[in-house]
Tab-separated table of C-alpha atoms and ligand atoms in Angstrom:
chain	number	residue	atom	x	y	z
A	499	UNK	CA	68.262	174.552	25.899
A	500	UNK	CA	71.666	174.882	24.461
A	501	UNK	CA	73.102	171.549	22.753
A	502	UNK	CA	76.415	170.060	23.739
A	503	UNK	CA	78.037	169.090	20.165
A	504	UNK	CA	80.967	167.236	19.914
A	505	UNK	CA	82.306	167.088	15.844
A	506	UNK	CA	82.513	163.640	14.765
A	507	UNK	CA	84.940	164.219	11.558
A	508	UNK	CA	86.134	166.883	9.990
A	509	UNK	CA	84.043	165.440	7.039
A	510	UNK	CA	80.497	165.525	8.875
A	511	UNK	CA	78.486	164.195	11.807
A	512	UNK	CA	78.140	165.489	15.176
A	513	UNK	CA	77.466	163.946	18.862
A	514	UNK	CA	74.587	165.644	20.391
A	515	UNK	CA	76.039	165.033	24.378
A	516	UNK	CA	73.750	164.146	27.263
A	517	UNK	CA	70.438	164.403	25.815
A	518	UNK	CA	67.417	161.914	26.223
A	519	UNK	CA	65.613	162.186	23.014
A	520	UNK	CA	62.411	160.372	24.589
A	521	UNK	CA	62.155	163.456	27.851
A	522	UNK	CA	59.454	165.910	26.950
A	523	UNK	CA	61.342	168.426	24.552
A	524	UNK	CA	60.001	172.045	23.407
A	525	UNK	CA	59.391	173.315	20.029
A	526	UNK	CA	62.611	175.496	20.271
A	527	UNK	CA	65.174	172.639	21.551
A	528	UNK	CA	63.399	170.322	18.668
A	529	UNK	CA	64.772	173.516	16.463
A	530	UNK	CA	68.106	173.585	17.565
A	531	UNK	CA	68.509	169.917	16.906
A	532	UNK	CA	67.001	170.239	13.415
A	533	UNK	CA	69.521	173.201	12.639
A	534	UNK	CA	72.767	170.486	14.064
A	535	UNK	CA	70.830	168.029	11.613
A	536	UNK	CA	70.543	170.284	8.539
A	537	UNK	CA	74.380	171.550	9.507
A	538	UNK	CA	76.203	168.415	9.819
A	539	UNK	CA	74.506	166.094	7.741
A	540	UNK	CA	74.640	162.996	10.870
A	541	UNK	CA	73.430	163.267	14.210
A	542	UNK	CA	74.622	160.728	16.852
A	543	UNK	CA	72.341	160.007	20.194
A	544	UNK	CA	74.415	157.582	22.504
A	545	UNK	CA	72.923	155.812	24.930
A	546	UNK	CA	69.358	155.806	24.269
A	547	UNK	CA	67.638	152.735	26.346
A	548	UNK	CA	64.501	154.354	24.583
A	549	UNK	CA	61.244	151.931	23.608
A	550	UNK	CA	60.012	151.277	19.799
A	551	UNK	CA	57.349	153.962	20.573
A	552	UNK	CA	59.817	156.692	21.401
A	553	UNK	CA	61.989	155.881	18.829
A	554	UNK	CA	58.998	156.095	16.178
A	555	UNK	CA	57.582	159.020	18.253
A	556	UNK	CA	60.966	161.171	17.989
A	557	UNK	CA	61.804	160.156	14.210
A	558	UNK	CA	57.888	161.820	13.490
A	559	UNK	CA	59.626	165.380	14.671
A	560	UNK	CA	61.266	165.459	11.684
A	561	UNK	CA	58.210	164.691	9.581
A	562	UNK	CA	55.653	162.201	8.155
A	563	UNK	CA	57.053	158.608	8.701
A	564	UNK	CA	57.334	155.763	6.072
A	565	UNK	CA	55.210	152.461	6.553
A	566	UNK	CA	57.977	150.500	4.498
A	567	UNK	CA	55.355	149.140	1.770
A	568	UNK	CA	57.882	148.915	-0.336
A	569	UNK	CA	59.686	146.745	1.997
A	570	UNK	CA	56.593	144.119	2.946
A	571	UNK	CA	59.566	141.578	4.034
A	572	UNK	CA	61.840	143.758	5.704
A	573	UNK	CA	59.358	145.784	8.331
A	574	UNK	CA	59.336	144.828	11.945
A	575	UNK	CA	56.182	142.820	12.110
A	576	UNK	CA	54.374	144.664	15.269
A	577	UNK	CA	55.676	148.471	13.461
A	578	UNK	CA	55.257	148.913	10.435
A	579	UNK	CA	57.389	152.207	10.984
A	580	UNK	CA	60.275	149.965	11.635
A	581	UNK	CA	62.759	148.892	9.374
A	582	UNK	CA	64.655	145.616	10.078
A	583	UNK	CA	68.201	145.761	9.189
A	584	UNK	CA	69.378	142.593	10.838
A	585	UNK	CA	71.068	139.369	10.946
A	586	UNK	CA	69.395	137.205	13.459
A	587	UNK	CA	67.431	133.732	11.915
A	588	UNK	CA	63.594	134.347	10.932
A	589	UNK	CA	61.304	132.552	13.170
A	590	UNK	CA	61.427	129.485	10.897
A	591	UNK	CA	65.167	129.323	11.050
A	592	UNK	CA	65.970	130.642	7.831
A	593	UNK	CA	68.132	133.460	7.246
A	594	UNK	CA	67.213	136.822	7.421
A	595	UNK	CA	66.634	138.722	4.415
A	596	UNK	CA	67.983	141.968	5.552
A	597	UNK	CA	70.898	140.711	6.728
A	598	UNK	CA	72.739	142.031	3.582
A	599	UNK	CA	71.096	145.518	3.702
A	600	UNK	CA	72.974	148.385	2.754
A	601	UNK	CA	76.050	146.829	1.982
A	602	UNK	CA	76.924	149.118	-0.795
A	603	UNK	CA	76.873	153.512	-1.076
A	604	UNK	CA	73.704	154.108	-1.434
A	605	UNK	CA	70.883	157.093	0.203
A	606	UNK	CA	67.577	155.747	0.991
A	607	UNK	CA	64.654	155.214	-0.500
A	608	UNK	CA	66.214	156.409	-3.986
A	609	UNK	CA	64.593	153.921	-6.159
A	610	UNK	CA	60.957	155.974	-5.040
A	611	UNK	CA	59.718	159.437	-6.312
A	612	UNK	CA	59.842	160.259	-2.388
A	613	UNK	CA	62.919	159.265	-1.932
A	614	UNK	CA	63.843	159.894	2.278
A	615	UNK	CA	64.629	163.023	4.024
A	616	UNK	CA	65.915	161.356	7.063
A	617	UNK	CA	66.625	158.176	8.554
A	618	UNK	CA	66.819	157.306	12.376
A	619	UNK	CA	69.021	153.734	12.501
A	620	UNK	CA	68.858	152.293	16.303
A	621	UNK	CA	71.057	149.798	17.198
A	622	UNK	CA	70.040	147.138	19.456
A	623	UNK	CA	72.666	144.388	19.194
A	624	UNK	CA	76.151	144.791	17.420
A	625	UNK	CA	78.955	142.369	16.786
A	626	UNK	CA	82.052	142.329	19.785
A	627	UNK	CA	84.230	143.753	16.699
A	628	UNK	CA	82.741	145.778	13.916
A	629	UNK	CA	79.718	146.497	11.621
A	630	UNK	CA	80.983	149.755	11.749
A	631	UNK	CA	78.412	152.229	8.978
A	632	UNK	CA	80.025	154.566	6.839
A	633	UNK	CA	79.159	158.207	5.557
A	634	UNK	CA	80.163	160.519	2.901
A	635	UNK	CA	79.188	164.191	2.579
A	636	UNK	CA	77.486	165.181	-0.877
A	637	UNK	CA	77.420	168.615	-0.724
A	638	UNK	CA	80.853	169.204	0.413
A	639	UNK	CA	82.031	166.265	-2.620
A	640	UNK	CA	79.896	168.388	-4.941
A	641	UNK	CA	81.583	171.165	-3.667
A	642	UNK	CA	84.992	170.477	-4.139
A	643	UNK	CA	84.536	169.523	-8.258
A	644	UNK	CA	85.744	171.690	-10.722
A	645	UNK	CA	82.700	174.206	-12.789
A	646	UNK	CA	83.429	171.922	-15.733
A	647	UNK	CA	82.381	168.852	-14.020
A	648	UNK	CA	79.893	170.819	-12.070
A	649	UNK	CA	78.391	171.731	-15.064
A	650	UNK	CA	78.731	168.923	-16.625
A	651	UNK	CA	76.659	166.737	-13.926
A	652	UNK	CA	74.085	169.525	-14.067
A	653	UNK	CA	72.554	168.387	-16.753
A	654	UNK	CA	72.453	164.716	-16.038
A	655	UNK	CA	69.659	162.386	-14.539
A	656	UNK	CA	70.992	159.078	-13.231
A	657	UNK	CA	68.297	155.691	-12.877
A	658	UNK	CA	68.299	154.301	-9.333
A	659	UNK	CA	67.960	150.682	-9.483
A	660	UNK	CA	66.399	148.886	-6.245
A	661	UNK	CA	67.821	145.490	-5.285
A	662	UNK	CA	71.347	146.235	-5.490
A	663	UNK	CA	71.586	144.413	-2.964
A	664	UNK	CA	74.141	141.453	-2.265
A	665	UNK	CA	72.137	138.062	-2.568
A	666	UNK	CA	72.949	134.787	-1.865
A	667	UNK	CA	71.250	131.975	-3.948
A	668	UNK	CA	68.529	130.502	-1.421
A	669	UNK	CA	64.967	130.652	-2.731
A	670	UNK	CA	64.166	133.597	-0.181
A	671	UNK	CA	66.977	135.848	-1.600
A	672	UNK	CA	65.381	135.107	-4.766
A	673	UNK	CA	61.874	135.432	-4.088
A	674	UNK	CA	62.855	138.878	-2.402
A	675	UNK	CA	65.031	140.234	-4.909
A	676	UNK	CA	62.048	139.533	-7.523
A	677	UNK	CA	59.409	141.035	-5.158
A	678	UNK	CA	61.656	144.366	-5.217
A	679	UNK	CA	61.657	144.816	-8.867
A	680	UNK	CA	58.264	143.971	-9.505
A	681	UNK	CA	57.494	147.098	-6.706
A	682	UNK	CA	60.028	149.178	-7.418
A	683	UNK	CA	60.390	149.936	-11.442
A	684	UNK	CA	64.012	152.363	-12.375
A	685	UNK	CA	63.281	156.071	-11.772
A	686	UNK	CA	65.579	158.472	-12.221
A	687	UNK	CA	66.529	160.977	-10.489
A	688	UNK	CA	68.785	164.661	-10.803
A	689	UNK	CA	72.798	163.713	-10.011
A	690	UNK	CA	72.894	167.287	-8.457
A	691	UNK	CA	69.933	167.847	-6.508
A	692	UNK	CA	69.401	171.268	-4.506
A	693	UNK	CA	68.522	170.465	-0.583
A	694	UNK	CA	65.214	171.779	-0.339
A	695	UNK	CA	66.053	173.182	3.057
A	696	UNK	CA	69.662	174.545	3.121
A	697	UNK	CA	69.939	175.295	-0.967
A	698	UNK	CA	72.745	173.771	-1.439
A	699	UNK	CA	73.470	171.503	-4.158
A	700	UNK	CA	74.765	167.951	-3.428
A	701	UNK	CA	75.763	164.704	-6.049
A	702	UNK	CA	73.090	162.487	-5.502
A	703	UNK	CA	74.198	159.485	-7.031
A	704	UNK	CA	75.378	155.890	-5.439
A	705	UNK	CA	76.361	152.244	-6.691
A	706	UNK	CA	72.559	151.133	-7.126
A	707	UNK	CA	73.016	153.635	-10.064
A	708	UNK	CA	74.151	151.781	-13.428
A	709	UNK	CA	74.099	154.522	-15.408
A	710	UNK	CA	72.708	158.227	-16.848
A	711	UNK	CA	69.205	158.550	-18.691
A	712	UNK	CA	69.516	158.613	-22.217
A	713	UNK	CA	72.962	156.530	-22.081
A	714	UNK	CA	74.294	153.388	-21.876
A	715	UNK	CA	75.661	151.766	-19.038
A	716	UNK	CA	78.892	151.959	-20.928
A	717	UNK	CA	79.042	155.400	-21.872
A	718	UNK	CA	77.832	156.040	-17.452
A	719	UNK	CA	79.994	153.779	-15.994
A	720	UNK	CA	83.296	155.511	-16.070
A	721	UNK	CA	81.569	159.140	-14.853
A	722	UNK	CA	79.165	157.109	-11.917
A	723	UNK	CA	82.455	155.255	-10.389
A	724	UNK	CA	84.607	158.525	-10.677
A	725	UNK	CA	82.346	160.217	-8.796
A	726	UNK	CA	80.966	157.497	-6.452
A	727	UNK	CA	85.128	157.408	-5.962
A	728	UNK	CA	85.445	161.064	-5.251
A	729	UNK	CA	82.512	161.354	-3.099
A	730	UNK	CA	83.919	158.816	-0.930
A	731	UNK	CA	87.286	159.608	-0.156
A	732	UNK	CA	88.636	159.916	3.261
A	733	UNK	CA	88.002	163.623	3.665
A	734	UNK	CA	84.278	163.266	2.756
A	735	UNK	CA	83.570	160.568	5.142
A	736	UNK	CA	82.702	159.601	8.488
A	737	UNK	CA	82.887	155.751	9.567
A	738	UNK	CA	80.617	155.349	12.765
A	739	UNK	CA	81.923	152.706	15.636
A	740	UNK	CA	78.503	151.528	17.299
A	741	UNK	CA	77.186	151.283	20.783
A	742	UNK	CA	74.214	149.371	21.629
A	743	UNK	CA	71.521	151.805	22.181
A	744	UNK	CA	73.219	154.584	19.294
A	745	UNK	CA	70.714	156.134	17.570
A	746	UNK	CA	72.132	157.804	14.155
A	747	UNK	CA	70.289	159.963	12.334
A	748	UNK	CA	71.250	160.822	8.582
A	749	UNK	CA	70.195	163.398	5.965
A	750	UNK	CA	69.509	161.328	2.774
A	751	UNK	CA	69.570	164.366	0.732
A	752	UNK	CA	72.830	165.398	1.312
A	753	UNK	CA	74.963	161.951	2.189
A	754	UNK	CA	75.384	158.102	1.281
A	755	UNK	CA	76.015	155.743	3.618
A	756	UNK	CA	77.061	151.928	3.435
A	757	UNK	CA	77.343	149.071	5.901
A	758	UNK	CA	80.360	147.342	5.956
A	759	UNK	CA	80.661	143.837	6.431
A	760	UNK	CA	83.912	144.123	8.423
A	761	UNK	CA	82.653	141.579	11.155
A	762	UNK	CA	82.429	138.080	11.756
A	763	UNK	CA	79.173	137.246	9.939
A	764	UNK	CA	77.877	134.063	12.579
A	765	UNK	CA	78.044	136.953	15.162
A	766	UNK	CA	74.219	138.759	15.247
A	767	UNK	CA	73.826	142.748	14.358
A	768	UNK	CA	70.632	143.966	15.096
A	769	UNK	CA	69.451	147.259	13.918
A	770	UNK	CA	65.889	148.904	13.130
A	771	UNK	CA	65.352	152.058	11.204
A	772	UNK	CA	62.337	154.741	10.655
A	773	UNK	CA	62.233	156.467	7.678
A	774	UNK	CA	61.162	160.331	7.350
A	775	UNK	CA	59.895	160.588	3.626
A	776	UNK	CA	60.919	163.626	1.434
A	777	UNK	CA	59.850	165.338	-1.112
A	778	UNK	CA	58.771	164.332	-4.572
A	779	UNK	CA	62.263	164.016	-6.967
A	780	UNK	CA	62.709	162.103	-10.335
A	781	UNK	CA	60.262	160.911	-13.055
A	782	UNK	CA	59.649	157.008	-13.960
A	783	UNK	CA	61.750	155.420	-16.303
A	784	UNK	CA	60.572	153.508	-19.969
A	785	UNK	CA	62.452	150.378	-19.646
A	786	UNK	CA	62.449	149.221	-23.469
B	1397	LIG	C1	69.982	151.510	6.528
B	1397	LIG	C2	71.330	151.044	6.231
B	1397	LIG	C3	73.363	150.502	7.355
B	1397	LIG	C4	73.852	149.639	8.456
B	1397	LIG	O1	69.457	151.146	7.596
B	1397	LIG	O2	69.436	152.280	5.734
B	1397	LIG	O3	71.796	151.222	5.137
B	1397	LIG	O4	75.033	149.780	8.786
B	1397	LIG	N1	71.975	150.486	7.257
B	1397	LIG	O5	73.095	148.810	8.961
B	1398	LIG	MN1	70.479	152.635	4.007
């Protein structure tokens, strides 16, 4: 098989063209997709009318899958390889609790000591205008920093809060937010980490980060926004218009991503996620 890619920036991303990712697919064309995945940092899949079960069977090509435990309210309730990431009413009529997900830079999983490899966002329902998803390139925003700062950052570890999340004040946003800390205590984790696969070395940081191990939020602040700034200019980034039935799939190693709430909010977005874990990074940290 040879793949038809189309560039999607000059930043990163790239269309794989006329492929059916749930067709019976060989070791070697699962290879050539994994090198357009470690090469471009996003992989888009229009037009996949694919069931749950091929969308978790595909996302376990790229390795062991995450069950979401530490996201008990967010999984789809039948998959627990699922991730909601969704506006439409619970059952019950309240609001969703994932309706706010992503919402600022951030790579997933970051607040675990597996933070993700990969994740594989399908979307199922989308506004008529909007809830467009944004991506930045790491390595190439590492890249383009001077040695100083380079080696600067080098030596830095930065703590990855969960729950950065935008909440309203309803008992459930609460409740949730609560629920996160109590699973999910600050780790932190290298601001340059090396991609275990490609070797090269990308800012790993994000706005869930509040500041540097070993400093105070005031000393970190005005380092973590310059380069949460830098990493996300123009050049760096990619801003994804979806389709129903897009499937994106991301390198979390190597590239942040945020949704954007650019859409009218009583109109539903319905997205679900799997989650390839990584390997281990970062240490716990002693809160005092
Ligand atoms: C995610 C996420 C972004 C979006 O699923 O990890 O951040 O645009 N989603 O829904
Ligand atoms: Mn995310």
């Amino acid at each position: 098989m040879s793949l038809k890619l189309r560039k999607l920036s000059h930043g990163l991303g790239a269309e794989i063209c006329d492929i059916n990712i749930a067709a019976p697919m060989s070791e070697s064309a699962f290879g050539e997709i994994h090198r357009a995945f470690l090469d471009n940092g996003v992989l888009l899949f229009r037009n996949q009318n694919i069931t749950r079960e091929q969308h978790i069977e595909f996302s376990r090509r790229f390795g062991e899958l995450d069950d979401h435990a530490a996201f008990p309210s967010d999984r789809h309730p039948q998959y627990p390889q699922l991730m909601l990431v969704t506006n439409e009413p619970q059952p019950d009529g309240t609001p969703s609790v994932s309706r706010y997900t992503g919402r600022r830079w951030h790579t997933d999983m970051s607040h675990t000591l597996e933070p993700s490899l990969g994740s594989l966002l399908r979307c199922w329902k989308i506004p008529g205008v909007g809830g467009d998803t944004m991506f930045a390139n790491m390595t190439l925003a590492y890249e383009a920093l001077s040695p100083g700062m380079q080696k600067l950052i080098s030596k830095l570890h930065a703590i990855h809060f969960s729950g950065g999340r935008k909440l309203d004040n309803t008992i459930a946003d609460q409740a949730h937010a609560a629920e996160q800390k109590r699973l999910s205590p600050p780790l932190a984790h290298p601001v340059v980490r090396v991609h275990p696969e490609t070797g090269r070395k990308a800012i790993y940081l994000g706005e869930k980060v509040k500041r540097f191990d070993g400093m105070s939020e005031a000393e970190s602040q005005p380092l973590i926004e310059y380069l949460n700034n830098h990493a996300t200019k123009p050049e760096f980034v990619y801003r994804h218009q979806w389709h129903e039935n897009d499937i994106l799939l991301w390198d979390n190693r190597c590239t942040m991503h945020i949704a954007l709430a650019d859409f009218d909010q009583n109109e539903r977005r319905h997205m679900e996620r799997t989650t390839v874990m990584g390997t281990p990074s970062g240490y716990v940290v002693a809160i005092a």
